[in-house]
XYZ file of C-alpha atoms in Angstrom:
294
model
C 116.489 130.406 87.556
C 115.165 126.970 86.551
C 111.480 127.870 86.647
C 111.281 128.536 82.906
C 113.051 125.238 82.186
C 110.689 123.366 84.490
C 107.734 125.055 82.803
C 109.019 123.956 79.389
C 109.213 120.347 80.601
C 105.690 120.633 81.930
C 104.396 121.992 78.619
C 106.151 119.265 76.633
C 105.209 116.305 78.802
C 101.672 117.519 79.440
C 99.336 116.528 82.234
C 100.309 112.970 83.180
C 100.187 110.843 86.319
C 103.795 110.538 87.467
C 104.445 107.428 89.566
C 108.214 107.640 89.976
C 111.365 109.502 88.888
C 114.834 108.016 88.441
C 118.165 109.826 87.997
C 120.539 107.487 86.125
C 123.613 109.675 86.901
C 124.311 109.824 83.156
C 122.530 113.099 82.644
C 119.048 111.610 82.276
C 115.910 111.833 84.359
C 113.474 108.984 83.699
C 109.865 109.898 84.437
C 107.643 106.861 85.040
C 103.976 107.508 84.314
C 100.757 105.547 84.524
C 99.235 105.433 81.060
C 101.693 107.668 79.199
C 104.787 105.493 79.058
C 108.338 106.457 79.988
C 109.802 109.958 79.500
C 113.540 110.551 79.164
C 114.683 114.071 80.048
C 118.247 114.695 78.896
C 119.570 117.329 81.296
C 122.561 118.044 79.068
C 120.784 119.121 75.881
C 117.364 119.725 77.550
C 115.559 117.331 75.183
C 112.629 115.077 76.075
C 111.744 111.724 74.515
C 108.688 109.597 75.194
C 108.865 105.791 74.947
C 105.496 104.067 74.560
C 104.262 100.590 73.775
C 103.863 99.826 70.064
C 103.634 96.899 67.696
C 107.424 96.653 67.537
C 108.946 93.734 69.437
C 111.624 96.132 70.702
C 109.223 98.664 72.254
C 108.508 99.000 75.957
C 106.006 96.328 77.049
C 103.461 98.692 78.626
C 102.617 102.369 79.071
C 102.102 101.865 82.825
C 105.575 102.408 84.325
C 106.213 102.243 88.079
C 109.980 102.259 88.536
C 113.389 102.334 86.820
C 116.902 101.456 87.965
C 120.391 100.833 86.539
C 122.100 97.490 87.071
C 125.827 97.077 87.797
C 126.574 97.145 84.057
C 124.728 100.403 83.469
C 121.714 98.875 81.713
C 118.365 100.419 82.601
C 115.611 98.173 83.983
C 111.984 99.304 83.963
C 109.080 98.051 86.073
C 105.693 97.821 84.340
C 102.334 96.141 84.874
C 103.385 93.587 82.248
C 106.749 92.561 83.670
C 110.177 94.220 83.453
C 112.099 95.640 80.491
C 115.801 96.129 79.849
C 116.713 99.291 77.925
C 119.821 99.430 75.749
C 121.199 102.986 75.696
C 123.015 102.532 72.366
C 120.211 100.977 70.312
C 117.331 102.467 72.360
C 115.609 99.086 72.182
C 113.761 97.289 74.969
C 113.879 93.599 75.882
C 110.924 92.351 77.910
C 110.790 89.739 80.666
C 107.445 88.512 81.932
C 105.814 85.662 83.802
C 105.255 82.705 81.519
C 103.185 79.645 82.256
C 105.017 76.358 82.723
C 108.425 78.056 82.877
C 110.553 77.989 86.024
C 113.029 80.744 85.115
C 110.477 83.540 84.990
C 108.987 86.387 87.030
C 106.744 85.543 89.956
C 104.151 88.061 88.683
C 103.887 90.622 85.893
C 102.495 93.461 88.012
C 105.826 94.960 89.126
C 105.637 97.746 91.710
C 109.225 98.540 92.703
C 112.858 97.701 91.921
C 115.907 97.658 94.187
C 119.572 96.867 93.473
C 121.694 95.671 96.400
C 125.453 96.095 96.810
C 126.156 92.706 95.214
C 124.361 93.778 92.036
C 121.315 91.582 92.627
C 118.033 93.172 91.529
C 115.025 92.690 93.809
C 111.680 92.933 92.022
C 108.672 93.760 94.192
C 105.369 92.655 92.674
C 101.739 92.315 93.731
C 102.290 88.587 94.361
C 105.687 88.399 96.005
C 109.337 89.161 95.258
C 111.636 87.908 92.514
C 115.393 88.320 92.617
C 117.161 88.636 89.312
C 120.727 88.625 88.092
C 121.079 88.983 84.308
C 123.627 86.133 84.413
C 121.567 83.753 86.561
C 117.998 82.599 87.107
C 115.042 84.135 88.909
C 114.437 83.253 92.571
C 111.095 83.850 94.274
C 109.800 84.734 97.752
C 106.104 84.919 98.628
C 103.671 84.343 101.480
C 102.734 80.792 102.416
C 100.335 80.053 105.296
C 102.041 76.675 105.814
C 105.554 78.123 106.000
C 106.430 80.206 109.073
C 109.499 81.517 107.273
C 107.658 82.986 104.270
C 106.616 86.578 103.577
C 103.697 87.963 105.592
C 102.231 89.585 102.471
C 102.840 89.495 98.742
C 102.159 93.080 97.656
C 105.554 94.802 98.051
C 105.723 98.611 98.044
C 109.228 99.347 99.302
C 112.617 97.603 99.583
C 115.716 98.637 101.532
C 118.939 96.775 102.368
C 120.865 98.084 105.380
C 124.579 98.003 106.222
C 124.123 94.652 108.022
C 122.702 93.098 104.821
C 119.222 92.875 106.293
C 116.553 93.315 103.621
C 113.546 95.384 104.699
C 110.375 94.933 102.630
C 107.204 96.962 103.143
C 103.879 95.317 102.331
C 100.548 96.930 101.486
C 98.644 95.453 104.451
C 100.883 93.196 106.568
C 103.643 95.467 107.888
C 107.363 94.974 107.252
C 109.276 91.791 106.444
C 112.937 91.634 107.504
C 114.968 89.051 105.603
C 118.282 87.827 106.983
C 119.611 85.309 104.486
C 116.750 82.849 104.093
C 115.135 83.735 107.437
C 112.252 86.184 107.635
C 111.078 88.200 110.643
C 107.851 90.192 110.810
C 107.450 93.743 112.061
C 103.868 94.913 112.548
C 101.540 96.808 114.881
C 100.987 93.700 117.016
C 104.611 92.945 117.889
C 106.070 96.474 117.806
C 105.374 100.186 117.988
C 105.016 100.393 114.185
C 102.363 103.032 113.524
C 100.582 101.148 110.697
C 100.738 97.891 108.737
C 100.000 99.721 105.471
C 103.460 100.529 104.096
C 103.932 102.799 101.074
C 107.712 103.279 101.053
C 110.793 102.333 103.046
C 114.405 103.515 103.084
C 117.287 103.885 105.526
C 120.388 105.809 106.545
C 123.190 104.503 108.807
C 121.502 102.809 111.803
C 118.011 104.094 111.002
C 115.189 102.655 108.901
C 112.434 105.026 107.766
C 109.018 103.480 107.187
C 106.359 105.537 105.414
C 102.842 104.350 106.217
C 99.220 105.327 105.804
C 99.162 106.691 109.382
C 102.481 108.518 109.594
C 106.238 107.953 109.675
C 107.900 105.273 111.828
C 111.633 105.695 112.452
C 113.389 102.533 113.606
C 116.795 102.924 115.261
C 118.886 99.755 115.344
C 120.932 98.870 118.417
C 122.590 95.545 117.663
C 119.780 93.002 117.352
C 117.405 95.318 119.211
C 115.671 98.460 117.994
C 113.493 101.349 119.053
C 110.645 102.855 117.021
C 109.513 106.477 117.216
C 106.451 107.662 115.321
C 105.829 111.028 113.657
C 102.479 112.414 112.502
C 100.926 115.794 111.730
C 101.411 116.617 115.426
C 105.173 116.613 114.802
C 104.882 118.691 111.615
C 103.970 116.360 108.752
C 101.644 117.900 106.117
C 99.627 114.657 106.228
C 99.865 111.219 107.812
C 99.446 109.522 104.437
C 103.055 109.157 103.313
C 103.644 108.188 99.693
C 107.396 108.599 99.081
C 110.684 108.772 101.003
C 114.114 109.868 99.800
C 117.461 110.277 101.602
C 119.672 112.940 100.011
C 123.473 113.148 100.002
C 123.506 115.221 103.217
C 121.389 112.772 105.196
C 118.113 114.675 105.042
C 114.927 112.648 104.621
C 112.452 114.044 102.096
C 108.884 112.994 102.898
C 106.236 113.109 100.195
C 102.623 112.939 101.369
C 99.235 113.242 99.712
C 99.058 116.870 100.889
C 102.582 118.198 100.553
C 106.297 117.829 101.208
C 108.409 117.826 104.374
C 112.067 117.381 105.302
C 113.413 115.573 108.367
C 116.893 116.330 109.709
C 118.187 112.868 110.648
C 120.572 114.411 113.188
C 117.870 115.897 115.415
C 114.728 114.263 113.945
C 113.081 117.660 113.483
C 110.467 117.873 110.723
C 110.088 120.982 108.557
C 106.987 121.345 106.384
C 108.061 122.976 103.099
C 104.724 122.710 101.287
C 104.602 126.514 101.249
C 107.287 126.446 98.533
C 104.866 124.591 96.269
C 102.230 127.237 97.051
C 104.670 130.006 96.106
C 105.389 128.251 92.789
C 101.684 127.899 92.046
C 101.608 124.106 92.254
C 97.985 123.103 92.819
C 98.448 119.315 93.071
C 100.416 118.560 96.242
C 100.180 114.760 96.087
C 103.920 113.915 96.141
C 104.263 110.409 94.716
C 108.014 110.570 94.005
C 111.070 112.496 95.188
């Protein structure tokens, strides 16, 4: 019954490269695109608005948008390739924050890839050169790789962030596996010291005692058992449409949605059975099955 509505969105937005989608729980879907700015779909009145960079000091800082998230006060934060922006719902104005030379209270890098808000309200900002933490009422703090510091990050390009129920922060890197931060201590999870299927991480999330790691070679599921853990790997042999995983999403019923470069699958976290549902996209006539966001 929603096919006509979806088609109308498609016609209005046009052919754009969607990098991410965010549901702000206020009746809005925020569509992050590369090159076409930020789209706001109001699900209540079915309207669409496009925010793009302009000469105004209150416009969004870039048209390349990678992520969006609400903070504890309801303000919307947007990740771009020129820093982060805060969106005010009432005035519809943007305030930009970017890396500035010779300033200490600033971003670690302007190329922001992902955003994550933990239970304390702290916002973690994954960039191509490390991580910044940000609280609107405090300063920026930074974490990055350092060959002379054994307790630093293994890699700076961060593509996924997850904080589990034990307050461990899991960070996926583009080439150097997973970093696990416990307070100020960092542990490394990679193909050399574990059964992790690949060091190239594209997304990471979790549910209860499990951490789901989407890689370039398949899905690694880590099950925690106290300080120990077991890792089981899933590939096309177990039902994935492709081993190149690009997005992961846990829904309210505990099902893991797995977006790949060749289609979509669902994993039942109770029995770890994978169901390939790419055929639904075929039935709807969707030709591009590269699922970058769920």
